[in-house]
PDB file of C-alpha atoms in Angstrom:
ATOM      1  CA  MET A   1     135.208 124.174 110.399  1.00 74.00           C
ATOM      2  CA  MET A   2     134.474 124.102 114.110  1.00 77.00           C
ATOM      3  CA  PRO A   3     135.817 127.368 115.585  1.00 82.00           C
ATOM      4  CA  ARG A   4     136.385 127.899 119.294  1.00 84.00           C
ATOM      5  CA  ASN A   5     133.338 130.183 119.656  1.00 83.00           C
ATOM      6  CA  ASP A   6     131.071 127.416 118.325  1.00 82.00           C
ATOM      7  CA  VAL A   7     132.551 124.949 120.818  1.00 83.00           C
ATOM      8  CA  LEU A   8     131.949 127.377 123.693  1.00 84.00           C
ATOM      9  CA  ALA A   9     128.389 128.016 122.503  1.00 81.00           C
ATOM     10  CA  ILE A  10     127.644 124.287 122.308  1.00 81.00           C
ATOM     11  CA  LEU A  11     129.107 123.675 125.771  1.00 84.00           C
ATOM     12  CA  SER A  12     127.009 126.546 127.133  1.00 84.00           C
ATOM     13  CA  VAL A  13     123.826 125.024 125.690  1.00 82.00           C
ATOM     14  CA  LEU A  14     124.758 121.623 127.127  1.00 83.00           C
ATOM     15  CA  ARG A  15     125.395 123.130 130.551  1.00 85.00           C
ATOM     16  CA  ARG A  16     122.016 124.920 130.539  1.00 85.00           C
ATOM     17  CA  ALA A  17     120.310 121.637 129.577  1.00 85.00           C
ATOM     18  CA  GLY A  18     122.014 119.846 132.480  1.00 87.00           C
ATOM     19  CA  ALA A  19     124.088 117.589 130.216  1.00 84.00           C
ATOM     20  CA  ASP A  20     127.352 116.328 131.661  1.00 83.00           C
ATOM     21  CA  VAL A  21     129.795 115.576 128.837  1.00 82.00           C
ATOM     22  CA  VAL A  22     133.515 115.016 128.354  1.00 83.00           C
ATOM     23  CA  ILE A  23     135.333 116.713 125.495  1.00 85.00           C
ATOM     24  CA  ALA A  24     137.299 114.154 123.482  1.00 82.00           C
ATOM     25  CA  GLY A  25     139.196 114.066 120.199  1.00 82.00           C
ATOM     26  CA  GLY A  26     141.134 117.039 118.890  1.00 84.00           C
ATOM     27  CA  TRP A  27     139.369 119.666 121.004  1.00 85.00           C
ATOM     28  CA  GLY A  28     139.922 117.454 124.082  1.00 80.00           C
ATOM     29  CA  ILE A  29     143.665 117.336 123.414  1.00 82.00           C
ATOM     30  CA  ASP A  30     143.757 121.087 122.829  1.00 80.00           C
ATOM     31  CA  ALA A  31     141.890 121.651 126.100  1.00 79.00           C
ATOM     32  CA  LEU A  32     144.558 119.636 127.922  1.00 72.00           C
ATOM     33  CA  LEU A  33     147.295 121.606 126.176  1.00 77.00           C
ATOM     34  CA  GLY A  34     145.614 124.933 126.906  1.00 79.00           C
ATOM     35  CA  GLU A  35     145.847 126.116 123.298  1.00 82.00           C
ATOM     36  CA  GLU A  36     144.269 125.567 119.916  1.00 86.00           C
ATOM     37  CA  THR A  37     146.893 123.576 117.999  1.00 85.00           C
ATOM     38  CA  ARG A  38     145.049 123.140 114.699  1.00 86.00           C
ATOM     39  CA  GLU A  39     141.775 123.748 112.902  1.00 86.00           C
ATOM     40  CA  HIS A  40     138.985 121.342 113.852  1.00 83.00           C
ATOM     41  CA  ARG A  41     136.133 119.997 111.748  1.00 80.00           C
ATOM     42  CA  ASP A  42     134.023 118.648 114.607  1.00 83.00           C
ATOM     43  CA  LEU A  43     133.563 118.386 118.348  1.00 84.00           C
ATOM     44  CA  ASP A  44     133.742 114.929 119.916  1.00 83.00           C
ATOM     45  CA  LEU A  45     131.776 114.566 123.129  1.00 82.00           C
ATOM     46  CA  LEU A  46     131.418 111.518 125.378  1.00 80.00           C
ATOM     47  CA  HIS A  47     128.520 110.905 127.722  1.00 78.00           C
ATOM     48  CA  VAL A  48     126.852 108.179 129.725  1.00 79.00           C
ATOM     49  CA  ARG A  49     123.506 106.827 128.555  1.00 78.00           C
ATOM     50  CA  GLU A  50     121.628 108.494 131.427  1.00 83.00           C
ATOM     51  CA  GLN A  51     122.570 111.890 129.955  1.00 81.00           C
ATOM     52  CA  GLU A  52     120.667 111.324 126.692  1.00 82.00           C
ATOM     53  CA  PRO A  53     117.460 113.182 127.707  1.00 86.00           C
ATOM     54  CA  ALA A  54     119.541 116.265 128.594  1.00 85.00           C
ATOM     55  CA  LEU A  55     121.445 115.923 125.322  1.00 80.00           C
ATOM     56  CA  ASP A  56     118.168 115.731 123.416  1.00 79.00           C
ATOM     57  CA  ARG A  57     117.030 118.978 125.077  1.00 79.00           C
ATOM     58  CA  ALA A  58     120.339 120.628 124.261  1.00 78.00           C
ATOM     59  CA  GLY A  59     120.205 119.380 120.673  1.00 73.00           C
ATOM     60  CA  ARG A  60     116.770 120.900 120.118  1.00 71.00           C
ATOM     61  CA  GLU A  61     117.943 124.241 121.492  1.00 70.00           C
ATOM     62  CA  CYS A  62     121.309 124.229 119.732  1.00 60.00           C
ATOM     63  CA  ALA A  63     120.372 122.943 116.289  1.00 54.00           C
ATOM     64  CA  GLY A  64     116.678 123.616 116.069  1.00 52.00           C
ATOM     65  CA  GLY A  65     116.089 119.897 116.372  1.00 47.00           C
ATOM     66  CA  LEU A  66     118.608 118.955 113.677  1.00 46.00           C
ATOM     67  CA  THR A  67     120.748 116.523 115.624  1.00 48.00           C
ATOM     68  CA  GLU A  68     122.666 113.490 114.498  1.00 52.00           C
ATOM     69  CA  GLU A  69     121.641 110.190 116.007  1.00 52.00           C
ATOM     70  CA  ARG A  70     123.950 107.235 115.778  1.00 52.00           C
ATOM     71  CA  ALA A  71     122.999 103.662 116.427  1.00 54.00           C
ATOM     72  CA  VAL A  72     124.792 101.891 119.216  1.00 56.00           C
ATOM     73  CA  ALA A  73     125.917  98.432 118.200  1.00 61.00           C
ATOM     74  CA  ARG A  74     127.107  95.943 120.749  1.00 67.00           C
ATOM     75  CA  ALA A  75     130.218  94.305 119.393  1.00 72.00           C
ATOM     76  CA  THR A  76     132.306  91.821 121.339  1.00 79.00           C
ATOM     77  CA  TYR A  77     135.831  92.611 122.452  1.00 81.00           C
ATOM     78  CA  GLU A  78     137.613  89.348 121.721  1.00 85.00           C
ATOM     79  CA  LYS A  79     140.925  90.304 123.300  1.00 87.00           C
ATOM     80  CA  ALA A  80     143.086  93.166 124.489  1.00 88.00           C
ATOM     81  CA  GLU A  81     146.835  92.869 124.204  1.00 92.00           C
ATOM     82  CA  PRO A  82     149.796  95.153 124.808  1.00 93.00           C
ATOM     83  CA  THR A  83     151.381  96.667 121.719  1.00 92.00           C
ATOM     84  CA  ALA A  84     154.418  98.821 120.908  1.00 91.00           C
ATOM     85  CA  LEU A  85     154.866 102.039 122.867  1.00 92.00           C
ATOM     86  CA  PRO A  86     155.597 105.325 121.095  1.00 91.00           C
ATOM     87  CA  ALA A  87     159.239 106.351 120.752  1.00 90.00           C
ATOM     88  CA  PHE A  88     158.821 109.138 123.337  1.00 91.00           C
ATOM     89  CA  ALA A  89     157.418 106.801 126.026  1.00 92.00           C
ATOM     90  CA  ASP A  90     160.631 106.937 128.073  1.00 93.00           C
ATOM     91  CA  GLU A  91     160.107 110.711 128.519  1.00 91.00           C
ATOM     92  CA  ALA A  92     156.746 110.127 130.253  1.00 91.00           C
ATOM     93  CA  ASP A  93     156.060 109.002 133.803  1.00 91.00           C
ATOM     94  CA  GLU A  94     153.937 106.154 132.488  1.00 91.00           C
ATOM     95  CA  ALA A  95     152.896 104.844 129.075  1.00 92.00           C
ATOM     96  CA  LYS A  96     150.709 101.947 127.999  1.00 91.00           C
ATOM     97  CA  ALA A  97     149.532 100.850 124.576  1.00 92.00           C
ATOM     98  CA  TYR A  98     146.927  98.243 123.670  1.00 90.00           C
ATOM     99  CA  ARG A  99     145.424  96.625 120.611  1.00 89.00           C
ATOM    100  CA  PHE A 100     141.815  95.494 120.917  1.00 86.00           C
ATOM    101  CA  THR A 101     140.434  92.815 118.651  1.00 87.00           C
ATOM    102  CA  VAL A 102     136.702  93.348 118.219  1.00 84.00           C
ATOM    103  CA  LEU A 103     134.176  90.996 116.656  1.00 83.00           C
ATOM    104  CA  ASP A 104     131.480  92.805 114.690  1.00 79.00           C
ATOM    105  CA  VAL A 105     127.857  92.612 115.834  1.00 76.00           C
ATOM    106  CA  LYS A 106     127.326  89.447 113.778  1.00 80.00           C
ATOM    107  CA  GLY A 107     130.426  87.828 115.263  1.00 81.00           C
ATOM    108  CA  LYS A 108     132.030  87.285 111.867  1.00 83.00           C
ATOM    109  CA  LEU A 109     134.489  90.103 111.136  1.00 84.00           C
ATOM    110  CA  ARG A 110     137.499  91.037 113.247  1.00 86.00           C
ATOM    111  CA  LEU A 111     138.070  94.772 113.635  1.00 85.00           C
ATOM    112  CA  TYR A 112     140.946  96.465 115.428  1.00 87.00           C
ATOM    113  CA  GLU A 113     141.189  99.439 117.738  1.00 86.00           C
ATOM    114  CA  TYR A 114     144.267 100.906 119.349  1.00 88.00           C
ATOM    115  CA  LEU A 115     144.631 102.927 122.529  1.00 87.00           C
ATOM    116  CA  THR A 116     147.843 104.543 123.737  1.00 90.00           C
ATOM    117  CA  VAL A 117     147.816 106.373 127.071  1.00 88.00           C
ATOM    118  CA  VAL A 118     150.724 108.524 128.242  1.00 89.00           C
ATOM    119  CA  ARG A 119     150.906 110.149 131.694  1.00 86.00           C
ATOM    120  CA  SER A 120     153.215 113.003 132.606  1.00 87.00           C
ATOM    121  CA  GLY A 121     152.689 114.426 136.071  1.00 83.00           C
ATOM    122  CA  SER A 122     148.970 114.999 136.570  1.00 78.00           C
ATOM    123  CA  THR A 123     148.216 115.098 132.834  1.00 82.00           C
ATOM    124  CA  THR A 124     147.124 112.073 130.829  1.00 83.00           C
ATOM    125  CA  LEU A 125     147.095 112.062 127.038  1.00 85.00           C
ATOM    126  CA  ALA A 126     145.068 109.368 125.269  1.00 85.00           C
ATOM    127  CA  PHE A 127     145.440 108.515 121.595  1.00 86.00           C
ATOM    128  CA  ARG A 128     142.947 106.255 119.803  1.00 84.00           C
ATOM    129  CA  ALA A 129     142.853 104.666 116.400  1.00 83.00           C
ATOM    130  CA  GLU A 130     139.481 103.186 115.511  1.00 76.00           C
ATOM    131  CA  ILE A 131     139.446 101.270 112.275  1.00 71.00           C
ATOM    132  CA  LEU A 132     136.196 100.902 110.379  1.00 65.00           C
ATOM    133  CA  GLY A 133     137.512  98.084 108.205  1.00 69.00           C
ATOM    134  CA  THR A 134     139.127  94.736 108.835  1.00 80.00           C
ATOM    135  CA  LYS A 135     142.662  95.844 107.933  1.00 83.00           C
ATOM    136  CA  ASP A 136     144.982  96.101 110.939  1.00 85.00           C
ATOM    137  CA  ILE A 137     146.891  99.407 110.629  1.00 84.00           C
ATOM    138  CA  GLY A 138     149.354  98.486 113.382  1.00 85.00           C
ATOM    139  CA  GLY A 139     148.559 101.189 115.918  1.00 86.00           C
ATOM    140  CA  VAL A 140     147.971 104.863 116.466  1.00 85.00           C
ATOM    141  CA  PRO A 141     150.157 106.662 113.887  1.00 87.00           C
ATOM    142  CA  GLN A 142     153.497 107.509 115.525  1.00 86.00           C
ATOM    143  CA  ASP A 143     153.764 110.906 113.815  1.00 86.00           C
ATOM    144  CA  VAL A 144     150.387 111.999 115.214  1.00 85.00           C
ATOM    145  CA  MET A 145     151.324 111.027 118.775  1.00 87.00           C
ATOM    146  CA  ALA A 146     154.815 112.526 118.496  1.00 87.00           C
ATOM    147  CA  ALA A 147     153.478 115.867 117.231  1.00 86.00           C
ATOM    148  CA  GLN A 148     150.979 116.132 120.093  1.00 84.00           C
ATOM    149  CA  TRP A 149     153.633 115.063 122.618  1.00 87.00           C
ATOM    150  CA  ARG A 150     156.026 117.778 121.380  1.00 86.00           C
ATOM    151  CA  LYS A 151     153.291 120.421 121.741  1.00 83.00           C
ATOM    152  CA  PHE A 152     152.438 119.132 125.217  1.00 82.00           C
ATOM    153  CA  ARG A 153     156.092 119.161 126.335  1.00 82.00           C
ATOM    154  CA  ALA A 154     156.580 122.684 124.942  1.00 81.00           C
ATOM    155  CA  THR A 155     153.837 123.949 127.272  1.00 76.00           C
ATOM    156  CA  ARG A 156     155.699 122.390 130.222  1.00 68.00           C
ATOM    157  CA  ALA A 157     159.076 123.969 129.396  1.00 65.00           C
TER     158      ALA A 157
END
């Protein structure tokens, strides 16, 4: 589990280390909604490469040096194409959905990623589906997007 207090502690360590990050994933959606909508198992953070020294400092302070390092692989985006919008898209000010076809680092396997972005007023919700295999799942699951959209709209009522 990743409780709210742990998230705040991690963000505090990052701030002290001078790391500039963006909260993504489930905690990012909850931050936009202004409430904790479910239990979380992790904290997804995005950063630019130039921030890595600050993240290393923060990692040593936060986890006693026990940090996870992931390799960055440079795959090739073969194409990006529009795909079906979620059923609630007509309720938003703007909605776009894309399917990305990605060639693996060896240029042999085709992988698929989906991104759906919905804007309502000054708030933008982004939903991603990243597939680790070669099977095309057809998009971000509609039930996941619809549930988050309902929670978002309830905060606006």
